[in-house]
XYZ file of C-alpha atoms in Angstrom:
289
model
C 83.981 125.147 87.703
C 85.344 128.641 87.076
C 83.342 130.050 89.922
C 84.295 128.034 92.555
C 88.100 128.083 91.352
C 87.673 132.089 91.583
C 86.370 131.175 95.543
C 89.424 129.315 95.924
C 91.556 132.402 93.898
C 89.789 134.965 96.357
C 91.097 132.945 99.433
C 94.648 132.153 98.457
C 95.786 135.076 96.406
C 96.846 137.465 99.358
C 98.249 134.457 101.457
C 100.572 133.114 98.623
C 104.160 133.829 98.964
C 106.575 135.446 95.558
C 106.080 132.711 92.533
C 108.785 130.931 91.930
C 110.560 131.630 88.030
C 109.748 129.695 85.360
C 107.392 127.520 83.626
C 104.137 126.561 85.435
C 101.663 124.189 85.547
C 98.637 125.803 84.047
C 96.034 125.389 86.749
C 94.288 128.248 88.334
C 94.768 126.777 91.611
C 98.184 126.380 91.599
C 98.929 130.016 90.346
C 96.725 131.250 93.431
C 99.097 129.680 96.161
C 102.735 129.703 94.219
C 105.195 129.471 96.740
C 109.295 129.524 96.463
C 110.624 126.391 97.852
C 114.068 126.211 97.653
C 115.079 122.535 96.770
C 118.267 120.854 97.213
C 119.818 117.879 95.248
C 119.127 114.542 97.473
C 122.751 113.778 97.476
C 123.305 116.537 99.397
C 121.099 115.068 102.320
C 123.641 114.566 105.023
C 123.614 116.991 107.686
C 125.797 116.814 110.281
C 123.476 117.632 113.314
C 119.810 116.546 113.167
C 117.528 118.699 111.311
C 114.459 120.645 111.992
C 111.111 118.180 111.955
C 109.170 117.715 108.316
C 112.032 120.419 107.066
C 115.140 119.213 106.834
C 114.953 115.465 108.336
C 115.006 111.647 106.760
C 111.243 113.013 105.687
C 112.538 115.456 103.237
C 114.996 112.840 101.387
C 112.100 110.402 101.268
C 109.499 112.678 100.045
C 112.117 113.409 96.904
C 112.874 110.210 96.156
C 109.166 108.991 96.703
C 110.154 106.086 98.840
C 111.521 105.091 102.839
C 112.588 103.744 104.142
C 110.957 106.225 107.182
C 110.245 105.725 110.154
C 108.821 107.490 113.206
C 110.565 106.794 116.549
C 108.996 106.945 120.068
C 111.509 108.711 122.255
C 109.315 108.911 125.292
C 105.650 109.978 126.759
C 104.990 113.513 126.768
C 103.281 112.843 130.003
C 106.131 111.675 131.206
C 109.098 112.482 129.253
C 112.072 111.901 130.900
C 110.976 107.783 130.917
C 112.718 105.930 128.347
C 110.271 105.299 125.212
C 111.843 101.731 124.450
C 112.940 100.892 120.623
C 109.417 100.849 119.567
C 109.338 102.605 115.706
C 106.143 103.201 113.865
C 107.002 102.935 109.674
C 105.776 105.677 107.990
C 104.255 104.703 104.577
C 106.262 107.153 101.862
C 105.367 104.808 98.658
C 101.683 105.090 99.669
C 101.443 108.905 100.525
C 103.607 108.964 96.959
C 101.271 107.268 94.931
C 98.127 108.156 93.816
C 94.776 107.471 95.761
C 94.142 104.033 96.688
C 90.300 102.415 97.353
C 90.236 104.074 101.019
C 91.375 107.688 99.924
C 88.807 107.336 97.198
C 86.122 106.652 99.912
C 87.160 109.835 101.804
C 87.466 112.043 98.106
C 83.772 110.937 97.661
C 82.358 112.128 100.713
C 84.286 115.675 100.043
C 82.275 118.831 99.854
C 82.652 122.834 98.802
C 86.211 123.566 99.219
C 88.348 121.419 100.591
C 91.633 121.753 103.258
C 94.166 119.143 103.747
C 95.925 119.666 106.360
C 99.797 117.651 106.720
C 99.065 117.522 102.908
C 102.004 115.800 102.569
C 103.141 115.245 98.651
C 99.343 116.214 97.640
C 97.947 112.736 96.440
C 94.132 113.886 97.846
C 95.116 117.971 96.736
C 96.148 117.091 93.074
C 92.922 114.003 92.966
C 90.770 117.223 94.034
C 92.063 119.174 91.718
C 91.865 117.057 88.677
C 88.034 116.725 89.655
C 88.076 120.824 89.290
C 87.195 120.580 92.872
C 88.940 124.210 95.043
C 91.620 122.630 97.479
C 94.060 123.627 99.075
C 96.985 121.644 100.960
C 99.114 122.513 104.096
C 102.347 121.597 105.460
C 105.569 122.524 106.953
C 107.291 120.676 104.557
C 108.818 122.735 101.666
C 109.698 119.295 100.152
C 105.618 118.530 100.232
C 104.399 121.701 99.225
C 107.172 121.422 96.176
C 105.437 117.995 95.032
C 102.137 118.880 95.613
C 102.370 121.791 93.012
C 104.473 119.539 90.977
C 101.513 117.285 90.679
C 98.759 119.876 89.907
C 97.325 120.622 93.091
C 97.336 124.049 95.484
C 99.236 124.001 98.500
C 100.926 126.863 101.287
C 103.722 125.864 104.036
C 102.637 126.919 106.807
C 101.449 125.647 110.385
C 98.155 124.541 110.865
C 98.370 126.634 114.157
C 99.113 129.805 111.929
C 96.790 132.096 110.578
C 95.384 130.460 106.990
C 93.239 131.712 104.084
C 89.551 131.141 104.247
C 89.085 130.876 107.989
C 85.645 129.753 108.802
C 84.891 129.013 105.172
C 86.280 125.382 104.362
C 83.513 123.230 103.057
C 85.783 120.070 103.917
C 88.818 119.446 106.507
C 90.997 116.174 105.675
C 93.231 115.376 108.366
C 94.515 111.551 106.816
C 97.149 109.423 107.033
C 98.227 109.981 110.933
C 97.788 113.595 110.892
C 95.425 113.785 114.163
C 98.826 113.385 115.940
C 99.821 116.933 114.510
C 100.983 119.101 117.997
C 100.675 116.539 120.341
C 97.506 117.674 121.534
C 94.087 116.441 119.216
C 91.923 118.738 121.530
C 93.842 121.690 120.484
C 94.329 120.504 116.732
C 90.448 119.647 117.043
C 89.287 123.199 118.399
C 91.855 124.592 115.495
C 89.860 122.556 112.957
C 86.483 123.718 114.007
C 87.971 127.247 113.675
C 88.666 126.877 110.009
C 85.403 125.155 109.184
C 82.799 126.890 107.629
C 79.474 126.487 109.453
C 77.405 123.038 108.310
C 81.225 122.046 107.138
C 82.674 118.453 107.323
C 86.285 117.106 108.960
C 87.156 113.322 107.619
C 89.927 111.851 109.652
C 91.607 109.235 109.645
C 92.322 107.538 112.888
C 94.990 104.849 114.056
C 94.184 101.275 113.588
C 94.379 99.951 117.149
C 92.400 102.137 120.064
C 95.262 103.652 121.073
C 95.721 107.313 123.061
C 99.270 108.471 123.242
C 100.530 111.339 123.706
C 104.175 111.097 122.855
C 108.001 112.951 121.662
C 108.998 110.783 118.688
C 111.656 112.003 115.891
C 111.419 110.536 112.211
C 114.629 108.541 110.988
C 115.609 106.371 108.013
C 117.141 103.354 109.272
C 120.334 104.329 108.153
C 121.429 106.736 111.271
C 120.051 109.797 109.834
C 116.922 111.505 111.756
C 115.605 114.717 113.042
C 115.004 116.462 116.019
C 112.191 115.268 118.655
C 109.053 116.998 118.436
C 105.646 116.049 119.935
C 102.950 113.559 118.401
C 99.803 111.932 119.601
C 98.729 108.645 118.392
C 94.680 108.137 118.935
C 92.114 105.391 117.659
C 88.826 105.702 117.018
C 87.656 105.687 120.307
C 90.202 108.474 121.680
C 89.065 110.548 118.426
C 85.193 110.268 119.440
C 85.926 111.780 122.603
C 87.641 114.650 121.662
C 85.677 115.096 118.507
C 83.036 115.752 121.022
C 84.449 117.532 124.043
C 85.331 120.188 121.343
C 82.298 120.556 119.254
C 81.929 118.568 116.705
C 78.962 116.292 116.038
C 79.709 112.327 114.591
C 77.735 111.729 110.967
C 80.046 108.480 109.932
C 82.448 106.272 110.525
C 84.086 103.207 108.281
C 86.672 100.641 108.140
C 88.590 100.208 104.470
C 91.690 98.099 104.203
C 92.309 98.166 107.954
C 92.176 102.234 107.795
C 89.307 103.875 110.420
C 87.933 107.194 109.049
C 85.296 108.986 110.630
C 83.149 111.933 109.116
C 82.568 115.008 111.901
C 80.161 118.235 111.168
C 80.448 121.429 112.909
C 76.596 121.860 113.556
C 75.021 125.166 112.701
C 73.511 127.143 115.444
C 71.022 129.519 115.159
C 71.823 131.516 118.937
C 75.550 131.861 118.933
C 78.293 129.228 118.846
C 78.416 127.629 121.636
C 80.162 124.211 122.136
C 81.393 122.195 125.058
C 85.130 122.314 126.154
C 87.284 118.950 127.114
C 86.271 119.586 130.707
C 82.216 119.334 129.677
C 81.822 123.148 130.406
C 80.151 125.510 127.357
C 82.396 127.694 126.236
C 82.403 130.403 123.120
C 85.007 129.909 120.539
């Protein structure tokens, strides 16, 4: 175990941001990626002009008091934004994400491998489950509020973009992108080809797709129900089907795919070549990453 928490150490160390004062929890992978996340009492949630996406929206106040209501509002297509998106809301499930791992999370913890990345960690369920297993993870999210409960709960975890530069690039054993996450950007190719980018060779993505075959590209903005909500930002919604396609048009090769409690998960590799990297681009051409 100590070895491959001093892998995890070697990847984190020069990435994590001044440790915040105070008593810590006393795992090694928590010291490695400490990170100052100023809180702020959730009575004093009520800004006057919506607030910055995953930062300082409804998702923040949920995420402290470990409960929605939340919800994630379709504004409009991003094909097509100016048309009107209707009054169609998506719930987003805070208790769940909360909690610890249910059956289906356990199913995708299983199948993990080496080190592992979550990325839109959220509040850490799969990050601090890892870690209890003294398996090297590491969780990522915008969210200072998510990052803040991760740790809280034992596990490792940075704020940052997925889009940004992260520790261990090329190296990650395991990808998890759960829990709605392929709609991260807007664009799965792009969050795809960013994936395969942070893989290690050989290494594994699990994702979790939406429930109906769906392929949306969308604006949306998360609210509470109560008149509070964010600013718009774009999101992709994409069943297993949609997730197939790109999973192949940007390199990555299908090795599973299951159903539990009504949630699709598929398991992609990024195959190992022996004469370059080469892999096909949405258009069908080769291209080098």
């Amino acid at each position: 175990m100590s070895g491959a928490m001093t892998g995890l150490d070697t990847f984190v160390t020069e990435w994590a941001e001044p440790a915040a004062t105070g008593p810590q929890p006393q795992t090694l992978m928590v010291r490695t990626a400490q990170i100052s996340t100023p809180t702020q009492p959730a009575d004093a949630f009520a800004p006057v002009e919506p607030g910055e996406p995953w930062t300082d929206d409804p998702y923040v106040h949920a995420l402290r008091a470990g409960r929605g209501p939340l919800f994630m509002r379709r504004l409009s297509s991003a094909d097509h934004p100016d048309a009107p998106g209707g009054e169609e809301v998506l719930p987003l499930d805070v208790e769940r994400w909360c909690a610890s791992p249910d059956a289906a999370d356990a199913g995708v913890l299983s199948r993990c491998t080496g080190r592992v990345l979550d990325v839109g960690c959220g509040p850490g369920r799969l990050v601090a489950a890892l870690a209890a297993r003294g398996v090297p993870a590491l969780g990522v999210d915008l969210s200072p509020a998510a990052v803040a409960r991760t740790r809280r709960h034992g596990g490792a975890a940075v704020r940052r973009s997925v889009f940004e530069r992260l520790p261990g690039e090329g190296r990650w054993g395991t990808i998890l992108l759960m829990d709605g996450n392929v709609g991260i950007g807007g664009d799965p190719f792009a969050l795809l080809t960013r994936l395969r980018e942070l893989a290690a060779p050989g290494g594994r993505l699990l994702a979790e797709a939406a429930p109906r075959d769906v392929d949306e590209r969308l604006i949306v903005r998360v609210e509470d129900g109560r008149g509070r909500h964010g600013r718009p930002f774009p999101w992709a919604r994409i069943g297993t089907t949609a997730l197939l396609y790109a999973a192949d048009a940007t390199g990555w090769v299908l090795t599973g795919r299951w159903t539990r409690d009504g949630r699709p998960f598929v398991e992609l590799h990024r195959p190992r070549f022996r004469h370059g990297d080469v892999h096909r681009t949405a258009t069908g051409r080769a291209a080098r990453p």
